[in-house]
Amino acid sequence: MKNRRLVCPLAVVSALTLAGCGLLPGGSQTRTVNLWLMRDSVSDDFLQRFTEAYEAEHDDIELEVTVQEWTGIGKKVTEAITGEGGPDIIEVGNTQVAQYADTDKLYDLTLESVRDLGSEDWLPGLAEPGSIDGAQYGIPWYAANRIVIYNKDLFAAAGVKPPKSRDEWLDDTAKLNDGGTQGIYLAGQDWYTLSGFIWEEGGDLAVDKGGAWAGALDSPAALRGMDFYKRLQALGDGPKNADEQTPPQAEVFAKGDVAQMIAAPSAIAAITKANPELKDKLGFFPIPGKKAGQPCAVFTGGSDLIIPENAPDRAAALDVVKALAGEKWQGELARAMNYVPNKKTLAPLVAGQEATATMAVGAARGRATPNSPKWADVEADNPIKPYMSAVLSGEDPAQAARDASEKITDALGE
């Protein structure tokens, strides 16, 4: 077994330096796979266990991991994949695949996806962003999405239980929104949550019209999604002109007078840090959909793995990706990091983790932002946020939606 990962599992390690220190067996017979991972995507322990196990099974392969920061990563990845020879494997945000595929510098993984990786069962919110014009460039790695986190004591006091449908959810939230209790804390510009409501109605944020993308917030379906958001948001005191980080909604919930909030399970740590007394009082349920018993469509965040065309050792890279995306290490990663595995059939792997298991139920109906290589330009000066504030403040929804849709179209067409 190679032992260099026992020393610094998340550092950038030079194979040449290690060889000079006498830590690298095999000399020139060893092939190195360079893998870029994003900060905090995996734990030190997970990476060490995967590296040791993989290298033990592949005597001629060593894994060299470089941890990258999210800030400025787009430019760095683009430079790496368009240069002379970059890393073999790169972790990218699932919604970023399109912008990198647009360079024509990613390896087409369609064959491997179907033949080796069971792509027919992948979570749609991870798989769809990785598929461009029928070719699969991104291999789903892990997912996370929003659920409803609720205060069990406040639910019990109001005599309500986790709802099974959207109509029931509205009725129960109205009952909870009484006296000094907010039925729900929902910030006015939580556009990821709005996206799910729009998709649930059959609408979208933008649509591809024969190769030209156009904003679609003014469609009847999208307007219905915004109308539901407005009715739900009114059952609490969330600000109309700010997002969920202003103020941090977990800190608002932690005060104990908010019945529920919509967030990823990662918010639990912030809640219990601010108010440890809530630790055993938190419950979870999937965001309810229009149809009873079926969760609402949700935005799926997470990461895909890509292999550049200029990967120095593409064959070895493919084998490492297959291991990371396969059942054994999907289970290990999901349990270590509270992620949703990349396949619907792997949801039972997190059955013992209540919040994560709840997240996995919603992930089966997950979606991602429009698969345009220029979607990042929309988010850079996001017109969806002021549109939401305008509607919540009483402006004409149809006109506000048309204005926002035009701005989205302009951003996607530049």
Short mmCIF file of N, CA and C in Angstrom, two decimals, residues 70 93-99 129 146 189-193 195 199 204-206 217 243-244 299-302 367-386 404 407-414:
data_model
loop_
_atom_site.label_atom_id
_atom_site.label_comp_id
_atom_site.label_asym_id
_atom_site.label_seq_id
_atom_site.Cartn_x
_atom_site.Cartn_y
_atom_site.Cartn_z
N TRP A 70 -13.56 27.71 -4.82
CA TRP A 70 -14.66 28.04 -5.74
C TRP A 70 -14.48 29.42 -6.37
N GLY A 93 -19.15 22.22 -10.57
CA GLY A 93 -20.55 22.33 -10.20
C GLY A 93 -21.43 21.80 -11.32
N ASN A 94 -22.50 21.11 -10.99
CA ASN A 94 -23.31 20.48 -12.03
C ASN A 94 -23.83 21.47 -13.06
N THR A 95 -24.12 22.70 -12.65
CA THR A 95 -24.64 23.68 -13.60
C THR A 95 -23.53 24.38 -14.40
N GLN A 96 -22.27 24.02 -14.14
CA GLN A 96 -21.16 24.64 -14.85
C GLN A 96 -20.71 23.84 -16.07
N VAL A 97 -21.20 22.60 -16.20
CA VAL A 97 -20.70 21.74 -17.26
C VAL A 97 -20.89 22.36 -18.64
N ALA A 98 -22.04 22.99 -18.86
CA ALA A 98 -22.33 23.55 -20.19
C ALA A 98 -21.29 24.57 -20.63
N GLN A 99 -20.84 25.43 -19.72
CA GLN A 99 -19.88 26.46 -20.13
C GLN A 99 -18.54 25.85 -20.50
N PRO A 129 -27.68 18.51 -16.61
CA PRO A 129 -26.71 19.57 -16.88
C PRO A 129 -25.43 19.05 -17.54
N ARG A 146 -32.98 21.32 -1.40
CA ARG A 146 -33.71 21.88 -0.27
C ARG A 146 -34.82 20.95 0.21
N GLN A 189 -36.44 36.80 -2.02
CA GLN A 189 -35.61 36.58 -3.21
C GLN A 189 -34.95 35.21 -3.23
N ASP A 190 -35.59 34.24 -2.63
CA ASP A 190 -35.07 32.86 -2.64
C ASP A 190 -35.42 32.22 -3.98
N TRP A 191 -34.68 32.57 -5.01
CA TRP A 191 -35.05 32.21 -6.37
C TRP A 191 -34.85 30.73 -6.68
N TYR A 192 -33.99 30.05 -5.93
CA TYR A 192 -33.85 28.60 -6.12
C TYR A 192 -35.14 27.89 -5.71
N THR A 193 -35.73 28.34 -4.60
CA THR A 193 -37.01 27.76 -4.18
C THR A 193 -38.10 28.09 -5.19
N SER A 195 -37.73 28.51 -8.31
CA SER A 195 -37.50 27.67 -9.49
C SER A 195 -38.26 26.35 -9.38
N TRP A 199 -41.09 24.92 -11.93
CA TRP A 199 -40.98 23.62 -12.60
C TRP A 199 -42.18 22.73 -12.25
N ASP A 204 -40.52 27.13 -16.81
CA ASP A 204 -39.06 27.14 -16.71
C ASP A 204 -38.58 28.58 -16.59
N LEU A 205 -37.31 28.72 -16.24
CA LEU A 205 -36.71 30.04 -16.13
C LEU A 205 -36.34 30.60 -17.50
N ALA A 206 -35.92 29.71 -18.39
CA ALA A 206 -35.56 30.07 -19.76
C ALA A 206 -35.70 28.83 -20.62
N LEU A 217 -40.01 33.56 -17.69
CA LEU A 217 -40.75 33.84 -16.45
C LEU A 217 -42.15 34.35 -16.71
N ASP A 243 -32.53 38.13 0.04
CA ASP A 243 -32.51 36.68 -0.13
C ASP A 243 -32.35 35.99 1.22
N GLU A 244 -32.19 34.67 1.19
CA GLU A 244 -32.18 33.89 2.42
C GLU A 244 -30.91 34.08 3.25
N PHE A 299 -34.60 22.45 -7.04
CA PHE A 299 -33.30 22.69 -7.65
C PHE A 299 -32.28 21.75 -7.01
N THR A 300 -31.53 21.06 -7.85
CA THR A 300 -30.49 20.16 -7.38
C THR A 300 -29.13 20.81 -7.56
N GLY A 301 -28.44 21.00 -6.46
CA GLY A 301 -27.05 21.43 -6.52
C GLY A 301 -26.15 20.22 -6.38
N GLY A 302 -24.88 20.41 -6.58
CA GLY A 302 -23.96 19.29 -6.45
C GLY A 302 -22.85 19.39 -7.47
N ARG A 367 -34.16 19.21 -10.53
CA ARG A 367 -33.87 19.85 -11.81
C ARG A 367 -32.65 20.76 -11.61
N ALA A 368 -32.16 21.31 -12.70
CA ALA A 368 -31.07 22.27 -12.65
C ALA A 368 -31.43 23.48 -13.47
N THR A 369 -30.65 24.52 -13.33
CA THR A 369 -30.89 25.75 -14.08
C THR A 369 -30.75 25.48 -15.58
N PRO A 370 -31.29 26.35 -16.42
CA PRO A 370 -31.23 26.15 -17.87
C PRO A 370 -29.81 25.83 -18.36
N ASN A 371 -29.74 24.86 -19.26
CA ASN A 371 -28.45 24.31 -19.65
C ASN A 371 -27.77 25.13 -20.75
N SER A 372 -27.72 26.43 -20.52
CA SER A 372 -27.04 27.33 -21.45
C SER A 372 -25.63 27.60 -20.94
N PRO A 373 -24.63 27.64 -21.84
CA PRO A 373 -23.28 27.95 -21.40
C PRO A 373 -23.14 29.36 -20.83
N LYS A 374 -24.17 30.19 -21.02
CA LYS A 374 -24.11 31.56 -20.54
C LYS A 374 -25.01 31.81 -19.32
N TRP A 375 -25.51 30.73 -18.71
CA TRP A 375 -26.39 30.94 -17.57
C TRP A 375 -25.69 31.69 -16.44
N ALA A 376 -24.38 31.48 -16.30
CA ALA A 376 -23.64 32.21 -15.25
C ALA A 376 -23.76 33.71 -15.43
N ASP A 377 -23.94 34.18 -16.67
CA ASP A 377 -24.11 35.61 -16.92
C ASP A 377 -25.44 36.11 -16.36
N VAL A 378 -26.45 35.25 -16.35
CA VAL A 378 -27.73 35.62 -15.75
C VAL A 378 -27.58 35.78 -14.25
N GLU A 379 -26.92 34.82 -13.62
CA GLU A 379 -26.78 34.85 -12.17
C GLU A 379 -25.86 35.99 -11.70
N ALA A 380 -24.98 36.44 -12.58
CA ALA A 380 -24.05 37.50 -12.20
C ALA A 380 -24.77 38.80 -11.82
N ASP A 381 -25.87 39.07 -12.49
CA ASP A 381 -26.68 40.26 -12.17
C ASP A 381 -28.14 39.82 -12.24
N ASN A 382 -28.49 38.95 -11.32
CA ASN A 382 -29.69 38.13 -11.41
C ASN A 382 -30.99 38.94 -11.44
N PRO A 383 -31.69 38.97 -12.60
CA PRO A 383 -32.94 39.73 -12.69
C PRO A 383 -34.12 39.03 -12.03
N ILE A 384 -33.94 37.76 -11.65
CA ILE A 384 -35.04 37.02 -11.01
C ILE A 384 -35.31 37.59 -9.62
N LYS A 385 -34.28 37.99 -8.92
CA LYS A 385 -34.46 38.50 -7.55
C LYS A 385 -35.30 39.77 -7.50
N PRO A 386 -34.96 40.81 -8.25
CA PRO A 386 -35.81 42.01 -8.20
C PRO A 386 -37.21 41.75 -8.75
N ALA A 404 -38.27 40.96 -16.56
CA ALA A 404 -37.20 40.07 -16.12
C ALA A 404 -36.83 39.07 -17.22
N LYS A 407 -34.52 40.61 -19.74
CA LYS A 407 -33.15 40.71 -19.24
C LYS A 407 -32.45 39.36 -19.30
N ILE A 408 -33.16 38.29 -19.00
CA ILE A 408 -32.58 36.95 -19.11
C ILE A 408 -32.22 36.65 -20.55
N THR A 409 -33.12 36.98 -21.46
CA THR A 409 -32.85 36.76 -22.89
C THR A 409 -31.62 37.52 -23.35
N ASP A 410 -31.51 38.76 -22.93
CA ASP A 410 -30.36 39.57 -23.30
C ASP A 410 -29.06 38.95 -22.78
N ALA A 411 -29.08 38.49 -21.52
CA ALA A 411 -27.86 37.91 -20.92
C ALA A 411 -27.46 36.61 -21.63
N LEU A 412 -28.43 35.81 -22.01
CA LEU A 412 -28.13 34.53 -22.66
C LEU A 412 -27.75 34.71 -24.13
N GLY A 413 -28.09 35.87 -24.69
CA GLY A 413 -27.79 36.10 -26.11
C GLY A 413 -26.52 36.88 -26.36
N GLU A 414 -25.92 37.39 -25.28
CA GLU A 414 -24.73 38.23 -25.46
C GLU A 414 -23.53 37.39 -25.93
#
